[in-house]
Every structure is written in C-alpha cells, then in structure tokens.
mmCIF file of C-alpha atoms in Angstrom:
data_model
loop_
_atom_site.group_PDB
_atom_site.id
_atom_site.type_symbol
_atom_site.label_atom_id
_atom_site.label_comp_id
_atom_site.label_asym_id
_atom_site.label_seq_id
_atom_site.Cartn_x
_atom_site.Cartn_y
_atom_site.Cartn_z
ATOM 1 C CA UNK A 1 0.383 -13.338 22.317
ATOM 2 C CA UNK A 2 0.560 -9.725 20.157
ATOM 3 C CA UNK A 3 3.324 -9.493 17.646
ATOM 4 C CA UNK A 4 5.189 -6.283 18.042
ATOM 5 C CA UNK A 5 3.731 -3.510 15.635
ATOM 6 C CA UNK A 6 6.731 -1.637 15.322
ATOM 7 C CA UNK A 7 9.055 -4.754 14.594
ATOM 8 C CA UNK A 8 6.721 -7.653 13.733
ATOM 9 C CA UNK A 9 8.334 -11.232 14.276
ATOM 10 C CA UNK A 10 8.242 -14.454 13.154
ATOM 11 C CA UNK A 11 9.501 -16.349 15.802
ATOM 12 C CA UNK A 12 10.214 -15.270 19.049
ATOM 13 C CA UNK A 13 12.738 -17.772 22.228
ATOM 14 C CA UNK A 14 10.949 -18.843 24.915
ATOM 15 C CA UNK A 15 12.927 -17.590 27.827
ATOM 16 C CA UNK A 16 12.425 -20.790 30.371
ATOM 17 C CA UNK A 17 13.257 -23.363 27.198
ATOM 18 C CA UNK A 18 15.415 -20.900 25.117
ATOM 19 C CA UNK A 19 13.806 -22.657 22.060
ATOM 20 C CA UNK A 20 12.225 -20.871 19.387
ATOM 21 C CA UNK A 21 8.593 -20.716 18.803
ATOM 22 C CA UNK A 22 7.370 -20.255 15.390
ATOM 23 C CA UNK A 23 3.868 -19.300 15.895
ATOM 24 C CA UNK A 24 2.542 -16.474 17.239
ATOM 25 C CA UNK A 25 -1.397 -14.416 17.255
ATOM 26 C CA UNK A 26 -2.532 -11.487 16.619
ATOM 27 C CA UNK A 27 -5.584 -9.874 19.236
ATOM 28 C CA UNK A 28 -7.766 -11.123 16.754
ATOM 29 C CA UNK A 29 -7.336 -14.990 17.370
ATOM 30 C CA UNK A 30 -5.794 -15.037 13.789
ATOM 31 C CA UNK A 31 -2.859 -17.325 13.381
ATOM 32 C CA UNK A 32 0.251 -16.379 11.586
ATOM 33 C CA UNK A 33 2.370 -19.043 9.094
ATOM 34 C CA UNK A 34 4.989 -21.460 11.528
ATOM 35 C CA UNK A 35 8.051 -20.552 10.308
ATOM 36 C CA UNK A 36 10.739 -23.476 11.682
ATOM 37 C CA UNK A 37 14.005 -22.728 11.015
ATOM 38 C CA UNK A 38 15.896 -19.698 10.218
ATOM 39 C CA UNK A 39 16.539 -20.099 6.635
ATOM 40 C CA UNK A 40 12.201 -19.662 6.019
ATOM 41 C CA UNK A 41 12.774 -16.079 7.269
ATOM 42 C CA UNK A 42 12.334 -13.501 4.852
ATOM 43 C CA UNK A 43 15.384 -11.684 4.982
ATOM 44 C CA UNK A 44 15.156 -8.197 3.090
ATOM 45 C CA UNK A 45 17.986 -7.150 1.258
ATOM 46 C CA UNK A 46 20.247 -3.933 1.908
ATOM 47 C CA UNK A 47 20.187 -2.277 -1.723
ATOM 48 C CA UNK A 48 17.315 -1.768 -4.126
ATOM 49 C CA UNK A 49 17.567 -3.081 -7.763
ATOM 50 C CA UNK A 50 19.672 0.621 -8.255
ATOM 51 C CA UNK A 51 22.381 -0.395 -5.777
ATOM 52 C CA UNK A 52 20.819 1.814 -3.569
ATOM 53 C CA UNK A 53 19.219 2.006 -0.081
ATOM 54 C CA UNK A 54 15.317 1.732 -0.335
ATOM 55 C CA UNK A 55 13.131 4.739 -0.199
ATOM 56 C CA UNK A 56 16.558 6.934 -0.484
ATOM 57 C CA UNK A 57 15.036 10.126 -1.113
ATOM 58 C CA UNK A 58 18.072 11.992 -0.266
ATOM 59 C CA UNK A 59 20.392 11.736 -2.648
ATOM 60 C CA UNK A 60 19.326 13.781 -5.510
ATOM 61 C CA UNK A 61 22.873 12.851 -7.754
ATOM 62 C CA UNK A 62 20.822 10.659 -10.142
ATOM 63 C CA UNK A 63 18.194 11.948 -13.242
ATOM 64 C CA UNK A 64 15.696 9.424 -11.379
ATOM 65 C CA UNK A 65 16.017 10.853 -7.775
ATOM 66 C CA UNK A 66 15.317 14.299 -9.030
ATOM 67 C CA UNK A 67 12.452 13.120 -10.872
ATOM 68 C CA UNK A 68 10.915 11.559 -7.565
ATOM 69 C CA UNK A 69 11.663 15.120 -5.786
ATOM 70 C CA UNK A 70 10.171 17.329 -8.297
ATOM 71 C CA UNK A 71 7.125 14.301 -8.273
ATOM 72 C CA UNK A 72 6.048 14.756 -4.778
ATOM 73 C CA UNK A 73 6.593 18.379 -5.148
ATOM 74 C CA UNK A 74 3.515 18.882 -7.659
ATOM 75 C CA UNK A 75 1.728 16.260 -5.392
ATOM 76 C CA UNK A 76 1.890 17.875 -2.100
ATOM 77 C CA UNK A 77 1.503 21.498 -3.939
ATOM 78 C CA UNK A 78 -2.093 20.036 -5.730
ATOM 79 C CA UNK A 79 -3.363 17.215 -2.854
ATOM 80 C CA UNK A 80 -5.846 19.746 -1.308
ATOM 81 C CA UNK A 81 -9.264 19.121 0.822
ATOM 82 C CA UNK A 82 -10.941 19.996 -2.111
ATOM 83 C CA UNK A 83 -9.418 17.816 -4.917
ATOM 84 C CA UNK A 84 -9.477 15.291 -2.671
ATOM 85 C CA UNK A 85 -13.465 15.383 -2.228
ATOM 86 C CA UNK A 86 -13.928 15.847 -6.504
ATOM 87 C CA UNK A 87 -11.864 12.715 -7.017
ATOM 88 C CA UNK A 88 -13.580 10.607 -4.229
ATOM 89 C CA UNK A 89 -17.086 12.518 -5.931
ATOM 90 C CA UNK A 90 -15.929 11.375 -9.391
ATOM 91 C CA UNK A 91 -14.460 7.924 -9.148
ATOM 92 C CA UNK A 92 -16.982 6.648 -6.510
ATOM 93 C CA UNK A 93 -19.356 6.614 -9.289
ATOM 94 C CA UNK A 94 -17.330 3.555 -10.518
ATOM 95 C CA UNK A 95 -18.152 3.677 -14.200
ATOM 96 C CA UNK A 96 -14.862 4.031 -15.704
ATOM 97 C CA UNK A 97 -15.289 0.128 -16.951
ATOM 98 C CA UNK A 98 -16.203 -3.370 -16.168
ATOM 99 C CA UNK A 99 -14.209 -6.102 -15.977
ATOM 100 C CA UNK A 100 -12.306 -8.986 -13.833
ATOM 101 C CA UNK A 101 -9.148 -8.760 -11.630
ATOM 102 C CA UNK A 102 -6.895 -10.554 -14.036
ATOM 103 C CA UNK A 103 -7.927 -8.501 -16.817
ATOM 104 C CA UNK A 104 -7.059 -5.637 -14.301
ATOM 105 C CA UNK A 105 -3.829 -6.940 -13.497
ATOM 106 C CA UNK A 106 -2.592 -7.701 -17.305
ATOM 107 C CA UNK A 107 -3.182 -3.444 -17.885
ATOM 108 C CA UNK A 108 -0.744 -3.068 -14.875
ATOM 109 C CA UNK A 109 1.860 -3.882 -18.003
ATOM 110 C CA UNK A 110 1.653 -0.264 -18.930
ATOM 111 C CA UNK A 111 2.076 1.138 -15.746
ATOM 112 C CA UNK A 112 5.794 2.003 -14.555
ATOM 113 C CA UNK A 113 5.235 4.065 -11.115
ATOM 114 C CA UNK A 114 7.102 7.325 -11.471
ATOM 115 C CA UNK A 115 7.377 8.227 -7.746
ATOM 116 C CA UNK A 116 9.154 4.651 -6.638
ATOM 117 C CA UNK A 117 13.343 5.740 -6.454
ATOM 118 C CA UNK A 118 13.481 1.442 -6.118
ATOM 119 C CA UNK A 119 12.419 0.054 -9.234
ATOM 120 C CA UNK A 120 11.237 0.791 -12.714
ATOM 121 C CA UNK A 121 10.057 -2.564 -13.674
ATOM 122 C CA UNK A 122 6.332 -3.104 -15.168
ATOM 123 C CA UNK A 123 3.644 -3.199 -12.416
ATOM 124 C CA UNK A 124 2.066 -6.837 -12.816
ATOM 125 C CA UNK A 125 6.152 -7.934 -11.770
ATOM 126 C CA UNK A 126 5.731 -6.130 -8.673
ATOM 127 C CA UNK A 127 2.548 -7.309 -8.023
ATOM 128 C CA UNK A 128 3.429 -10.730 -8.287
ATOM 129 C CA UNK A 129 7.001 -10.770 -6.607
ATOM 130 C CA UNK A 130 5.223 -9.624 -3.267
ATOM 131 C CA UNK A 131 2.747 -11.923 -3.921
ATOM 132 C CA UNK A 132 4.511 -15.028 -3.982
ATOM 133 C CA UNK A 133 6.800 -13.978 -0.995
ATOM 134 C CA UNK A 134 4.017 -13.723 0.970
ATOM 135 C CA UNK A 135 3.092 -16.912 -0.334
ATOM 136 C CA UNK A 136 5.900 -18.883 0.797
ATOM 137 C CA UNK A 137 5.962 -17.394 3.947
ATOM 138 C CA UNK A 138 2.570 -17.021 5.411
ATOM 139 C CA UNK A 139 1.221 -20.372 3.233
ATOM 140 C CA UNK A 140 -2.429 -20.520 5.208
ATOM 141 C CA UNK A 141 -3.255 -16.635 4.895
ATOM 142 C CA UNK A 142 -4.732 -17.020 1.351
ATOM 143 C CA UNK A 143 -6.345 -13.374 1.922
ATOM 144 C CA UNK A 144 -2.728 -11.633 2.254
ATOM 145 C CA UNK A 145 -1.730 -13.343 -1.115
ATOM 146 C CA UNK A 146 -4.598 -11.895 -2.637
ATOM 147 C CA UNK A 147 -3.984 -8.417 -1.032
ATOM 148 C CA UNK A 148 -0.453 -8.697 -2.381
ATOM 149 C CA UNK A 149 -1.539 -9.213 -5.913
ATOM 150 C CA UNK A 150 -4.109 -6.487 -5.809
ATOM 151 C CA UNK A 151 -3.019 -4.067 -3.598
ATOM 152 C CA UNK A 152 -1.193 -1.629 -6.265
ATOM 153 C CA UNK A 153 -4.732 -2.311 -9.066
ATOM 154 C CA UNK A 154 -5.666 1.150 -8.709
ATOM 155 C CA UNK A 155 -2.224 2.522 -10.702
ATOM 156 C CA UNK A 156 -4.459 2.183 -13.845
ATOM 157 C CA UNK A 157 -5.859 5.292 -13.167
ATOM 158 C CA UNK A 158 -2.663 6.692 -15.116
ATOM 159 C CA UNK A 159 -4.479 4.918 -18.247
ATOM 160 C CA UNK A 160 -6.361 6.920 -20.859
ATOM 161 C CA UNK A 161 -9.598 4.234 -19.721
ATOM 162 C CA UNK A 162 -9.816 5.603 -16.448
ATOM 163 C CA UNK A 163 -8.930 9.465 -17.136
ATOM 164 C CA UNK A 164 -5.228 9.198 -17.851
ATOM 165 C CA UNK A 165 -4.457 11.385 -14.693
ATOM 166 C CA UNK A 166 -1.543 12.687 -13.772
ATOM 167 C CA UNK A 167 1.069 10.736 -11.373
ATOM 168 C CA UNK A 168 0.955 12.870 -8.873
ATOM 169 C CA UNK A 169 -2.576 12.028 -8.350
ATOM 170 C CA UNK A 170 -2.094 7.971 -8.456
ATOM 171 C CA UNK A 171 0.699 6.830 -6.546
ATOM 172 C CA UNK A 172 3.574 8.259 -4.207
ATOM 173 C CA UNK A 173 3.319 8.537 -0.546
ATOM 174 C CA UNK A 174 -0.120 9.126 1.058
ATOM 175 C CA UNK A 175 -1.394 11.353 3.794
ATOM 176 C CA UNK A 176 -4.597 12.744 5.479
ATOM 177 C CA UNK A 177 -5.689 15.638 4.305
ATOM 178 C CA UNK A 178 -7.340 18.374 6.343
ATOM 179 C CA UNK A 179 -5.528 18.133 9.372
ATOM 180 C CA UNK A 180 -1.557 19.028 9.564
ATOM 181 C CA UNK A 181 0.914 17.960 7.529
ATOM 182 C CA UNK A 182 2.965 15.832 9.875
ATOM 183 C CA UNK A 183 6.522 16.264 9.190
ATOM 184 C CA UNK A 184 7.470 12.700 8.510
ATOM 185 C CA UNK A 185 5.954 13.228 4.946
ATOM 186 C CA UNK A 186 9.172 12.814 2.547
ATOM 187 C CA UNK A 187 10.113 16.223 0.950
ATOM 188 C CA UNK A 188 7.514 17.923 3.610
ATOM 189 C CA UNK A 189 9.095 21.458 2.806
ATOM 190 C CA UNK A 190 6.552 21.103 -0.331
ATOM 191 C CA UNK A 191 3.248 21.427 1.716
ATOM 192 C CA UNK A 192 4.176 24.849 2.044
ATOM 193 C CA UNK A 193 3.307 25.058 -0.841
ATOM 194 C CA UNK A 194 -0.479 23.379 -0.521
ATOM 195 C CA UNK A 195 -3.294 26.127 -0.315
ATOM 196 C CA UNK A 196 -4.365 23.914 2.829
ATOM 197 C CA UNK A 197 -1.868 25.754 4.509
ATOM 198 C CA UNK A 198 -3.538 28.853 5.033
ATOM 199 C CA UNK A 199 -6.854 27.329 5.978
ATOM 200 C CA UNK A 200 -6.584 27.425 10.073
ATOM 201 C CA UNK A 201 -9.528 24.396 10.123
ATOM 202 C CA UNK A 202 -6.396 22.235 8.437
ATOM 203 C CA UNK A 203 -3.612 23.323 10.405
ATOM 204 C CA UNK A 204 -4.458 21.882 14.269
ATOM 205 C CA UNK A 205 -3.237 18.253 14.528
ATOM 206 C CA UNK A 206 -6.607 16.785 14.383
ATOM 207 C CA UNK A 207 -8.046 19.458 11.902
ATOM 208 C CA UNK A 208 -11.463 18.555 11.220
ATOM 209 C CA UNK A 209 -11.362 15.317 12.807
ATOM 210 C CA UNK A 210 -11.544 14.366 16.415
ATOM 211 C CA UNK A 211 -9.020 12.131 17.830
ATOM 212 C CA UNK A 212 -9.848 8.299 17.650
ATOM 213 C CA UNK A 213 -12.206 9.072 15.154
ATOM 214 C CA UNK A 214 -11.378 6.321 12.836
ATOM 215 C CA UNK A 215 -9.071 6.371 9.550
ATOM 216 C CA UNK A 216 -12.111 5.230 7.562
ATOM 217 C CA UNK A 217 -13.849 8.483 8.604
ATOM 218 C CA UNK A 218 -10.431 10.351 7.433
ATOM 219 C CA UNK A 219 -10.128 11.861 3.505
ATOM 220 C CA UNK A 220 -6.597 10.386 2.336
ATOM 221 C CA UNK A 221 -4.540 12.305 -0.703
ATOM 222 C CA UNK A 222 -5.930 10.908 -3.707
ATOM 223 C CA UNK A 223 -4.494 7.903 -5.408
ATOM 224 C CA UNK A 224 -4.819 4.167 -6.770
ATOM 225 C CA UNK A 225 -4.723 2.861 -2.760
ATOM 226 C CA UNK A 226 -7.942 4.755 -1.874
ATOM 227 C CA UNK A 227 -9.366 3.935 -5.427
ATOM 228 C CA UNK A 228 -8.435 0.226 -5.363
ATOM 229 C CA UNK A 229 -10.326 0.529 -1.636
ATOM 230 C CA UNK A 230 -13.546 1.864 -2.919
ATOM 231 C CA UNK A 231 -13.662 -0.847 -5.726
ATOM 232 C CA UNK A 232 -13.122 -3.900 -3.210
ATOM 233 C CA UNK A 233 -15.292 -2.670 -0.617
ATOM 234 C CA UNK A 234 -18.249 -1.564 -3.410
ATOM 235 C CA UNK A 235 -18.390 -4.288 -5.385
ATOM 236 C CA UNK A 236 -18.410 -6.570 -2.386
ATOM 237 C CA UNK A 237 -15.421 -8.267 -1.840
ATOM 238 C CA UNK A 238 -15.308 -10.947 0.952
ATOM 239 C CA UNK A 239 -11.731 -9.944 2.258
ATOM 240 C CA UNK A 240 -11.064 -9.820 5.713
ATOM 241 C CA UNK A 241 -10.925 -5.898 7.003
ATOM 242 C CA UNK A 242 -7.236 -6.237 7.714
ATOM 243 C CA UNK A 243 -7.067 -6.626 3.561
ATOM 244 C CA UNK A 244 -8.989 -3.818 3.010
ATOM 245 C CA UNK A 245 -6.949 -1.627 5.627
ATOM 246 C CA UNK A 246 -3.722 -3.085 3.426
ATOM 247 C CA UNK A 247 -4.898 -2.031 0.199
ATOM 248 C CA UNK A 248 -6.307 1.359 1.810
ATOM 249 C CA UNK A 249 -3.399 2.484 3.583
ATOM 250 C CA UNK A 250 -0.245 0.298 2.077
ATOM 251 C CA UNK A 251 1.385 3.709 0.867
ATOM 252 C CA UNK A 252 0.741 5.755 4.278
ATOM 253 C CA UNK A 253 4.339 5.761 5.171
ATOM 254 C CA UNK A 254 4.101 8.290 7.647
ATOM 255 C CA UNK A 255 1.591 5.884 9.772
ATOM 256 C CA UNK A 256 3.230 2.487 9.444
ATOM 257 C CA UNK A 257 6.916 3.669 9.372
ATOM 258 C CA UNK A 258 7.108 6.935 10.946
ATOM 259 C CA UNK A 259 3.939 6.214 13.468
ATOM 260 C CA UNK A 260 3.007 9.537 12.973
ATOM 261 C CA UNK A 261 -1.294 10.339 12.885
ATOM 262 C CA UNK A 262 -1.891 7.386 15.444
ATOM 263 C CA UNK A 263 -4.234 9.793 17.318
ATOM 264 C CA UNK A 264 -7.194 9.270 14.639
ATOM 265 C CA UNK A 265 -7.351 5.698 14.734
ATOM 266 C CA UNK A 266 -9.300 3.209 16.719
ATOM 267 C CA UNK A 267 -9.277 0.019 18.246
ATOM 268 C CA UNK A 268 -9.985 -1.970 14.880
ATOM 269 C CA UNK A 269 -7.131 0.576 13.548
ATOM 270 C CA UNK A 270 -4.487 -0.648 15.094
ATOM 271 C CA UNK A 271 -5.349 -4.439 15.019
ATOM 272 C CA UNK A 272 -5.182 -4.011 11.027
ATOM 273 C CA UNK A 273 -2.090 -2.034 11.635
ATOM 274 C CA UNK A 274 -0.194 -5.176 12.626
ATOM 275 C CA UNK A 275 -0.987 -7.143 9.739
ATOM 276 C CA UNK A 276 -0.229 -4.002 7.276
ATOM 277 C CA UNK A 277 3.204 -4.055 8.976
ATOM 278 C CA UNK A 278 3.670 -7.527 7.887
ATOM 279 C CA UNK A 279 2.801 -6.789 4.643
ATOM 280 C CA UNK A 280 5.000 -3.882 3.964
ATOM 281 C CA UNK A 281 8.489 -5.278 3.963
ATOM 282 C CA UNK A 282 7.431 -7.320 1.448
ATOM 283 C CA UNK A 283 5.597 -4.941 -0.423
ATOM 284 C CA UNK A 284 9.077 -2.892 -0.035
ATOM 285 C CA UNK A 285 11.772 -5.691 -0.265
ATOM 286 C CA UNK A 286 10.644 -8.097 -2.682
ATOM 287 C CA UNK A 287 11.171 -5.703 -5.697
ATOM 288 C CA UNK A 288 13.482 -7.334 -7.994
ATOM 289 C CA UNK A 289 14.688 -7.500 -11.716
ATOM 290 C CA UNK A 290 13.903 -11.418 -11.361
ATOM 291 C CA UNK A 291 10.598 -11.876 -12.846
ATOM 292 C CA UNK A 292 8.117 -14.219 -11.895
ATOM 293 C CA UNK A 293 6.355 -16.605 -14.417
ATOM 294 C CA UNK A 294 3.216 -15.493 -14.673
ATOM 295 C CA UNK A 295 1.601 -17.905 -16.867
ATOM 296 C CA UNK A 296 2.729 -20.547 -13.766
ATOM 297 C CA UNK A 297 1.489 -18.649 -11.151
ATOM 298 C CA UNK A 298 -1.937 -17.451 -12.562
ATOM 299 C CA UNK A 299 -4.174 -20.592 -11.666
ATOM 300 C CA UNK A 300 -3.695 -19.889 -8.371
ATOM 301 C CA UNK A 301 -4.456 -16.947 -8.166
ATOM 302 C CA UNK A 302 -7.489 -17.179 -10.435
ATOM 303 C CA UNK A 303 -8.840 -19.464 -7.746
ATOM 304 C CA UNK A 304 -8.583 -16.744 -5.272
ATOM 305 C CA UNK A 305 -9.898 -14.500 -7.175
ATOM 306 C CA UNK A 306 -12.750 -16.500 -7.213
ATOM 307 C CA UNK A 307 -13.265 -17.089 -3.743
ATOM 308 C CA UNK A 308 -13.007 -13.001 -2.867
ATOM 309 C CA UNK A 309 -14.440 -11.308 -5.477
ATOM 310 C CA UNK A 310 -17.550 -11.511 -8.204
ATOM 311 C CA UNK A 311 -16.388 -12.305 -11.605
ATOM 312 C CA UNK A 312 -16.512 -8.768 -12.849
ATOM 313 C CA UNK A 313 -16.330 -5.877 -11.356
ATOM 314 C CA UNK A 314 -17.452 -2.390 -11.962
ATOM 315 C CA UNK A 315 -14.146 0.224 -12.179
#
C-alpha cells in the first residue's frame, strides 16, 4: 500500500472491517512504525513557542517577524547561479575541519537560526526534540532518528571555523536556482530583485534543466542542507537515500508543502519524497521551550552514529 504524499498517515480503517490498521508501506517494501491506538499519534500543536501559527510570515507586527522579512530579502536578492556554483566550488573541498558528529552537534550551541519566526532556542534542542519524536513514533527506523539529529549540522557554517558566513547564505527556505522562481517561495516579491532575473536561460520553468531530470542534477540556493548533504554523502555515510534526500531537501518548502518544481524529479524523487513528508511535521512541530536531556539521550545516539558514519569526518 503507498501512504499519501500530500497527507501521510499512520493508520488508515479498513473499509470491509472498519478497524484500523496501523501499518502501512511505502513502494519501496520499507515498513513504517505500528502505531495502535490513537493516543501514539503525533498530534502537532496549533501555536509555535511565540503563540503564534507556524511559518506565519505574514504578520510583520513583531521586531522578530520583520527580521525574518528583511532575512529572506538579502537571501533571495544574493542566491544567484553564480554564488551558488563558488559555494558548492569552495565547500566541496571539505577542509574547513575534522571531526565527529557529536562534536558537530555540541557547536550547534552557538547557533540560533535567524530566519525561523517559530523558535529562538539553541540548535542542538531542536535537533534533539525532532529526534526523539521520531523516536517514539517510528521506533524500528533507526536511520530517520539519525536524520533527525543531523539534518540541521550544516548551520555551523555561521561559525568563524567554517567562514562565519552570513545567514542568508545558511539557513531559510531553499529553492533551485537557474530555473524560475516559483511563486510559492515566501516573500517571492524579493527575487525581483535577484540578477537571475534578467538572464532569459533562468526564467523558463525548467531553465537549464530538462524536466525529470533529477533534483540531484539540480543547483539548490546555498545553505547548511546542501552542505550537511555533501559531507554525508563524501565521507561515506551508510544512510539509506531517503536520509540523504531528508537532509538535502528538508528546507525546500516550496516542493514538500507547496508541490511546486515536481517536474524535475524522478522516480527515486518522489519515493524519498514520502518519507521527507514524514519527517517534516516533526521537523516543524516538535519545536518547543521543553528541553531534552541530552546527557540521557546521547548513548544512543552515539551508537548510531557509529553504525552510519566513520568516526571522524572531514568538514
């Protein structure tokens, strides 16, 4: 059976018993977690930790939501073809510094992400927060608890070790570049604004890709996701491709909320697509001001580590 990729499920009623079944399968023959009763569903909550919907871009009342407005204003303004390319150039060389995930994750301390309206706690919280609820709701997928802990690693690029750059070109939103600007991009009115613009190669909806080409064959605006990518995948991590699509693509909003850009991906695309939606609400929801004990919770994940990666890796 395929889960839904617009509206994944947990459990779905089996219309000839009207009893609920708690496992379903993705295309790929891999299981998802039984959840049995209703109270194991991950419910997500209506307000961020503001009192606020989440991802409210709109209301620009508070000091915060005009800082995430004038944020993604310099980003879409500077996330051109070509910056794109010297960044990819530059930090595919990996030899910022070497060291483990942990030790990674521990520098995530000093990281508060500028363009999120929904919470302003340290990183290493967040990381951990999705983590677990992933944890207690998909037990058997050790590979998605993993994913959850490491997904938002590549924020240290905001550090003076790995170039101190700006926000704008670490987190917020991502998009292709080098095609259109679909208009599902929050605060799109800012591309106009992009020298990309005026470059007629860009501007056609598949710009210099062809349709079905592949998302791993697409340049994506610069930031920790695509950074965090190129260090799994190049120092030879053993997670499954749908964890490397998650880390890759976990802030492409405009593809996993908005299904907009569907036309460049594949087959193997949109199989990873279901398991990034089932990562995302909990990527999304599970921000809290309740922090998680993270001496507790680190032998775990130490073991996974472990298991998926070598014990240092290059940065």
């Amino acid at each position: 059976m395929t889960i839904s990729v617009q509206n994944p499920v947990f459990e779905y009623e089996d219309s000839t018993t009207n009893k609920k079944i708690g496992e379903l399968q993705l295309d790929s023959g891999i299981p998802m977690s039984k959840i049995s009763s209703d109270d194991e569903v991950f419910l997500a909550p209506e307000m961020n930790a503001f009192g606020r919907q989440f991802r409210d871009y709109a209301d620009a009342k508070s000091e915060r939501q005009k800082g995430v407005e004038h944020f993604y204003k310099t980003q879409h303004t500077n996330q051109t073809v070509d910056f794109v390319k010297k960044m990819r150039s530059e930090y595919g060389k990996l030899d910022k510094m070497v060291m483990n995930i942990w030790e990674c994750c521990e520098l995530l301390n000093e990281v508060v992400d500028e363009s999120d309206p929904d919470l302003d706690e340290p990183q290493i919280q967040h990381l951990l927060q999705s983590a677990e609820a992933i944890r207690k709701d998909y037990p058997n997928e050790d590979w998605l608890h993993l994913t959850a802990l490491i997904h938002d690693l590549g924020k240290v690029l905001t550090l003076p070790q790995f170039g101190e750059l700006p926000q704008w070109a670490v987190v917020g939103d991502t998009f292709p570049v080098g095609c259109a600007f679909d208009e599902s991009n929050v605060h799109h009115k800012y591309f106009m604004e992009n020298l990309d613009i005026n470059n007629p190669k860009y501007n056609t909806k598949a710009g210099i890709y062809s349709e079905g080409c592949g998302l791993e064959n697409v340049n994506m605006s610069w930031g920790h996701d695509d950074y965090m990518y190129m260090v799994a995948k190049e120092n030879g991590s053993t997670l499954p491709s749908a964890g490397l699509f998650i880390i890759r693509y976990h802030s492409f909003y405009p593809l996993h909320t908005a299904g907009a850009y569907t036309h460049l991906m594949n087959e193997e695309d949109k199989e990873n697509l279901k398991w990034l939606h089932v990562f995302n609400k909990y990527d999304l929801y599970s921000k809290s001001k309740v922090h998680v004990d993270v001496e507790k919770v680190k032998p775990y994940y130490m073991s996974l580590i472990k298991k998926y990666f070598p014990e240092n890796l290059r940065w």
